[in-house]
CSV table of C-alpha atoms and ligand atoms in Angstrom, one decimal:
chain,number,residue,atom,x,y,z
A,1,MET,CA,-1.2,25.2,-23.3
A,2,SER,CA,-2.7,23.7,-20.2
A,3,THR,CA,-5.2,20.9,-20.2
A,4,PRO,CA,-8.5,21.9,-18.7
A,5,LEU,CA,-9.7,19.9,-15.7
A,6,TYR,CA,-12.4,17.6,-17.1
A,7,LEU,CA,-14.6,16.0,-14.4
A,8,PRO,CA,-16.6,13.1,-15.9
A,9,PRO,CA,-20.0,12.2,-14.4
A,10,VAL,CA,-19.9,9.9,-11.5
A,11,PRO,CA,-21.0,6.4,-12.5
A,12,GLN,CA,-24.4,5.5,-11.0
A,13,LEU,CA,-23.2,2.1,-9.9
A,14,GLY,CA,-20.1,0.4,-8.6
A,15,ARG,CA,-17.2,1.0,-6.4
A,16,ILE,CA,-14.8,3.9,-6.8
A,17,ASP,CA,-11.2,3.7,-5.7
A,18,ILE,CA,-9.9,7.0,-4.4
A,19,HIS,CA,-6.2,5.9,-4.2
A,20,SER,CA,-4.4,4.4,-7.1
A,21,HIS,CA,-1.0,4.4,-8.9
A,22,LEU,CA,-2.7,3.5,-12.2
A,23,LEU,CA,-1.1,6.1,-14.5
A,24,PRO,CA,1.7,4.5,-16.6
A,25,ARG,CA,5.4,5.4,-16.2
A,26,ILE,CA,4.7,8.1,-13.6
A,27,ASP,CA,5.9,6.7,-10.3
A,28,ASP,CA,6.2,3.2,-8.8
A,29,GLY,CA,2.8,2.2,-10.2
A,30,CYS,CA,2.0,0.8,-13.6
A,31,GLU,CA,4.9,0.5,-16.0
A,32,ASP,CA,3.0,0.8,-19.2
A,33,VAL,CA,-0.5,1.0,-20.6
A,34,ASN,CA,-0.9,-2.7,-20.8
A,35,GLN,CA,-0.4,-2.9,-17.1
A,36,CYS,CA,-3.1,-0.2,-16.6
A,37,ILE,CA,-5.5,-2.2,-18.8
A,38,ASP,CA,-4.8,-5.3,-16.8
A,39,CYS,CA,-5.4,-3.5,-13.5
A,40,ILE,CA,-8.7,-2.0,-14.8
A,41,ARG,CA,-9.8,-5.4,-15.9
A,42,GLN,CA,-9.2,-6.8,-12.4
A,43,LEU,CA,-10.8,-3.8,-10.7
A,44,LYS,CA,-13.9,-4.1,-12.9
A,45,GLU,CA,-14.3,-7.7,-12.0
A,46,ALA,CA,-14.4,-6.7,-8.3
A,47,GLY,CA,-17.2,-4.2,-9.1
A,48,TYR,CA,-15.1,-1.0,-9.5
A,49,THR,CA,-16.4,1.5,-12.1
A,50,GLY,CA,-13.8,4.2,-11.6
A,51,SER,CA,-10.6,5.3,-9.9
A,52,ILE,CA,-9.0,8.5,-8.9
A,53,CYS,CA,-5.4,8.5,-10.1
A,54,THR,CA,-3.1,9.6,-7.3
A,55,PRO,CA,0.5,9.5,-8.3
A,56,HIS,CA,3.1,10.2,-5.6
A,57,ILE,CA,3.8,13.9,-5.1
A,58,ILE,CA,7.4,13.8,-4.0
A,59,PRO,CA,9.2,16.7,-5.7
A,60,ASN,CA,12.8,15.4,-5.2
A,61,MET,CA,11.8,12.0,-6.6
A,62,PHE,CA,9.1,12.8,-9.2
A,63,PRO,CA,9.5,16.5,-10.1
A,64,ASP,CA,7.1,16.3,-13.0
A,65,ASN,CA,4.2,15.1,-10.9
A,66,THR,CA,2.4,18.4,-10.8
A,67,ARG,CA,-1.3,19.0,-10.7
A,68,GLU,CA,-1.3,20.2,-14.3
A,69,ASN,CA,0.7,17.2,-15.7
A,70,ILE,CA,-1.5,14.7,-13.8
A,71,ILE,CA,-4.6,16.2,-15.4
A,72,ARG,CA,-3.0,15.8,-18.8
A,73,TRP,CA,-1.8,12.2,-18.1
A,74,VAL,CA,-5.3,11.2,-16.9
A,75,GLU,CA,-6.8,12.7,-20.1
A,76,ASN,CA,-4.3,10.6,-22.2
A,77,LEU,CA,-5.2,7.4,-20.4
A,78,ARG,CA,-8.9,8.2,-20.9
A,79,ILE,CA,-8.2,8.4,-24.6
A,80,GLU,CA,-6.5,5.0,-24.5
A,81,LEU,CA,-9.5,3.5,-22.8
A,82,VAL,CA,-11.9,5.0,-25.4
A,83,ASN,CA,-9.8,3.7,-28.2
A,84,ARG,CA,-10.0,0.2,-26.6
A,85,ASN,CA,-13.7,0.4,-25.9
A,86,ILE,CA,-13.1,0.1,-22.2
A,87,GLU,CA,-15.7,1.8,-20.0
A,88,TYR,CA,-14.0,3.0,-16.8
A,89,THR,CA,-14.1,6.4,-15.2
A,90,LEU,CA,-10.9,8.2,-14.3
A,91,TRP,CA,-10.3,11.3,-12.3
A,92,PRO,CA,-7.0,13.1,-11.5
A,93,GLY,CA,-5.7,13.5,-8.0
A,94,GLY,CA,-2.4,13.0,-6.1
A,95,GLU,CA,-0.8,11.5,-3.0
A,96,ILE,CA,1.1,14.3,-1.4
A,97,ASN,CA,4.0,13.2,0.6
A,98,LEU,CA,4.0,15.6,3.5
A,99,GLN,CA,7.2,17.5,4.1
A,100,GLU,CA,7.8,20.8,6.0
A,101,ASN,CA,8.2,22.8,2.8
A,102,MET,CA,5.3,21.2,0.9
A,103,PRO,CA,3.0,24.3,1.2
A,104,ASP,CA,5.6,26.4,-0.7
A,105,TRP,CA,5.9,23.8,-3.5
A,106,LEU,CA,2.1,23.4,-3.8
A,107,THR,CA,1.7,27.2,-3.8
A,108,GLU,CA,4.0,27.3,-6.9
A,109,HIS,CA,2.8,24.1,-8.7
A,110,GLY,CA,-0.9,23.8,-7.7
A,111,VAL,CA,-2.7,21.4,-5.3
A,112,PRO,CA,-3.7,18.1,-6.9
A,113,THR,CA,-7.0,17.6,-5.2
A,114,LEU,CA,-9.1,14.4,-5.6
A,115,ALA,CA,-11.5,14.5,-8.6
A,116,GLY,CA,-11.9,18.3,-8.5
A,117,SER,CA,-13.0,18.3,-4.9
A,118,ASN,CA,-11.4,20.1,-2.0
A,119,CYS,CA,-10.1,16.8,-0.6
A,120,VAL,CA,-6.4,16.2,-0.6
A,121,LEU,CA,-4.8,12.8,-0.1
A,122,MET,CA,-1.5,12.8,1.8
A,123,ASP,CA,0.9,10.3,3.2
A,124,HIS,CA,3.9,10.5,5.4
A,125,TRP,CA,6.5,8.0,6.7
A,126,ALA,CA,7.8,8.7,10.2
A,127,ASP,CA,8.9,6.8,13.2
A,128,ILE,CA,7.9,9.7,15.4
A,129,TRP,CA,5.6,12.6,14.6
A,130,PRO,CA,7.5,15.6,13.3
A,131,ASP,CA,7.0,18.9,15.2
A,132,TRP,CA,5.9,20.6,11.9
A,133,PHE,CA,3.1,18.1,11.1
A,134,PRO,CA,0.1,20.0,12.7
A,135,THR,CA,1.4,23.3,11.1
A,136,VAL,CA,1.4,21.8,7.6
A,137,ILE,CA,-2.0,20.2,8.2
A,138,GLN,CA,-3.3,23.6,9.4
A,139,TRP,CA,-2.0,25.2,6.2
A,140,PHE,CA,-4.3,22.9,4.1
A,141,LEU,CA,-7.3,23.6,6.4
A,142,ASP,CA,-6.7,27.4,6.2
A,143,GLN,CA,-6.7,27.1,2.4
A,144,GLY,CA,-10.1,25.4,2.5
A,145,TYR,CA,-8.8,21.8,1.8
A,146,GLN,CA,-10.0,18.7,3.5
A,147,PRO,CA,-6.9,16.7,4.4
A,148,ILE,CA,-7.1,12.9,4.1
A,149,LEU,CA,-4.3,10.9,5.6
A,150,ALA,CA,-3.6,7.7,3.7
A,151,HIS,CA,-3.0,4.4,5.4
A,152,PRO,CA,-2.2,5.6,8.9
A,153,GLU,CA,-2.1,1.9,9.9
A,154,ARG,CA,1.2,1.6,8.1
A,155,MET,CA,2.8,4.6,9.8
A,156,ARG,CA,5.1,3.6,12.7
A,157,CYS,CA,4.3,6.8,14.5
A,158,CYS,CA,0.7,5.8,14.7
A,159,TRP,CA,1.7,2.5,16.3
A,160,ASP,CA,3.8,4.1,19.0
A,161,GLN,CA,2.3,7.5,19.4
A,162,PRO,CA,-1.5,7.2,18.9
A,163,ASP,CA,-2.1,10.6,20.6
A,164,GLY,CA,-0.5,12.3,17.5
A,165,LEU,CA,-3.1,10.8,15.3
A,166,ASP,CA,-5.9,11.8,17.7
A,167,GLN,CA,-4.6,15.4,17.5
A,168,LEU,CA,-5.0,15.3,13.7
A,169,LEU,CA,-8.5,13.8,14.0
A,170,ASP,CA,-9.4,16.6,16.4
A,171,MET,CA,-8.2,19.1,13.7
A,172,GLY,CA,-10.6,17.5,11.2
A,173,VAL,CA,-8.3,15.2,9.2
A,174,TRP,CA,-10.0,12.2,7.6
A,175,LEU,CA,-8.4,8.8,7.5
A,176,GLN,CA,-8.2,6.4,4.5
A,177,GLY,CA,-7.3,2.8,5.3
A,178,ASN,CA,-5.7,0.4,2.8
A,179,PHE,CA,-7.1,-3.0,2.1
A,180,LEU,CA,-3.8,-4.8,2.2
A,181,PRO,CA,-2.7,-4.5,5.8
A,182,ILE,CA,-5.7,-6.4,7.2
A,183,THR,CA,-4.4,-9.5,5.4
A,184,GLY,CA,-1.4,-9.5,7.7
A,185,GLU,CA,1.0,-9.3,4.8
A,186,GLU,CA,2.5,-6.0,6.0
A,187,GLY,CA,3.0,-7.2,9.6
A,188,TYR,CA,1.3,-7.5,12.9
A,189,GLU,CA,0.9,-3.8,13.8
A,190,PRO,CA,-0.7,-2.7,10.5
A,191,ASP,CA,-3.1,-5.6,10.7
A,192,GLN,CA,-4.1,-4.9,14.3
A,193,LEU,CA,-4.4,-1.1,13.7
A,194,SER,CA,-6.6,-1.7,10.6
A,195,ARG,CA,-9.0,-3.6,12.7
A,196,ARG,CA,-9.0,-1.1,15.5
A,197,TYR,CA,-9.6,1.8,13.2
A,198,ILE,CA,-12.5,0.0,11.5
A,199,GLU,CA,-14.0,-1.0,14.8
A,200,ASN,CA,-13.6,2.5,16.3
A,201,GLN,CA,-15.0,4.1,13.1
A,202,LYS,CA,-11.9,6.1,12.4
A,203,TYR,CA,-11.7,5.4,8.7
A,204,LYS,CA,-13.7,7.7,6.4
A,205,LEU,CA,-12.9,5.5,3.5
A,206,MET,CA,-10.9,2.4,2.5
A,207,ALA,CA,-9.0,2.1,-0.8
A,208,MET,CA,-6.8,-0.2,-2.9
A,209,ASP,CA,-3.6,1.9,-3.2
A,210,MET,CA,-2.8,-0.5,-6.1
A,211,HIS,CA,0.4,-0.2,-7.9
A,212,LYS,CA,1.0,-2.9,-10.5
A,213,PRO,CA,-1.3,-5.7,-11.7
A,214,GLN,CA,0.3,-8.2,-9.4
A,215,SER,CA,-0.4,-6.0,-6.4
A,216,ILE,CA,-4.1,-6.3,-6.8
A,217,PRO,CA,-5.1,-9.9,-5.8
A,218,SER,CA,-3.8,-9.5,-2.2
A,219,ARG,CA,-5.7,-6.2,-1.9
A,220,PHE,CA,-8.8,-8.0,-2.9
A,221,ASP,CA,-8.1,-10.6,-0.2
A,222,GLY,CA,-8.2,-7.6,2.3
A,223,MET,CA,-11.5,-6.5,0.8
A,224,LYS,CA,-12.8,-10.0,1.3
A,225,ILE,CA,-11.7,-10.0,5.0
A,226,VAL,CA,-13.5,-6.7,5.5
A,227,LEU,CA,-16.6,-8.2,3.8
A,228,THR,CA,-16.5,-11.4,5.9
A,229,GLU,CA,-15.6,-9.9,9.3
A,230,TYR,CA,-17.4,-6.5,9.1
A,231,GLY,CA,-20.2,-7.0,6.5
A,232,ASN,CA,-21.2,-5.9,3.1
A,233,GLN,CA,-22.8,-2.7,4.3
A,234,LEU,CA,-19.5,-1.4,5.7
A,235,LEU,CA,-17.6,-2.5,2.7
A,236,ASP,CA,-20.0,-0.7,0.4
A,237,HIS,CA,-19.9,2.4,2.6
A,238,PHE,CA,-16.1,2.6,2.2
A,239,THR,CA,-16.0,1.9,-1.5
A,240,VAL,CA,-19.4,2.9,-3.0
A,241,ASP,CA,-21.0,5.6,-0.9
A,242,ALA,CA,-18.2,7.5,0.8
A,243,PRO,CA,-16.2,8.0,-2.4
A,244,ARG,CA,-19.3,9.4,-4.1
A,245,GLN,CA,-19.9,11.7,-1.2
A,246,LEU,CA,-16.3,12.9,-1.4
A,247,ILE,CA,-16.5,13.6,-5.1
A,248,LEU,CA,-20.0,15.2,-5.2
A,249,SER,CA,-20.2,17.0,-1.9
A,250,HIS,CA,-16.8,18.6,-1.8
A,251,LEU,CA,-16.4,20.0,-5.3
A,252,LEU,CA,-14.4,23.2,-5.2
B,301,FE2,FE1,-0.3,5.3,-2.6
């Protein structure tokens, strides 16, 4: 029997992370529930009150990561939190690794949108933009979904071929930046591109993309850099206001 999609109320206060690998034993994120609890403790200390769980959707690596299973796994983690008296809001989602045949797979297995909205988080790793990329993006748009490309600053094709990203922006794609690259830990280009995208107002949101507990402190360092260099108002826009707008204004 399928688990119904439950959408909890959006917390009145606090940051919301729209990109996380929080679910235990699902992908390269948390390895067990204790790691999840550790991550949530750290996130709460930084003012987060909720996360959208976005496991990798890569069918040949994680064939069980379907929309329906993710909804069930999020419900299981919610029960764990209730049993431990931990107040933290969780929603289901997914990080769809774009491939040419992904529309066929999603048609068969369902589209794991973010928190019941029409927004779809996606990533891709390419040195050069594939020819099929705009066609697959257009498939999402034609189906009524809002594509959000995760961490473009980490994609080599964005470093070398910025026109390809501009084409996607012209099509209506939103961009989600990660907090880690601006620390410089992922190299010169991601750091520089993060700053350029922030200054040119290309990011719709910024997110943690946290994996395991030990991955979180350096991402908080990135948040602090955004706070120090660009101000509290922009940081709150990325982590407080924009995620709420995404969840509340784009419900399917
Ligand atoms: Fe991710």
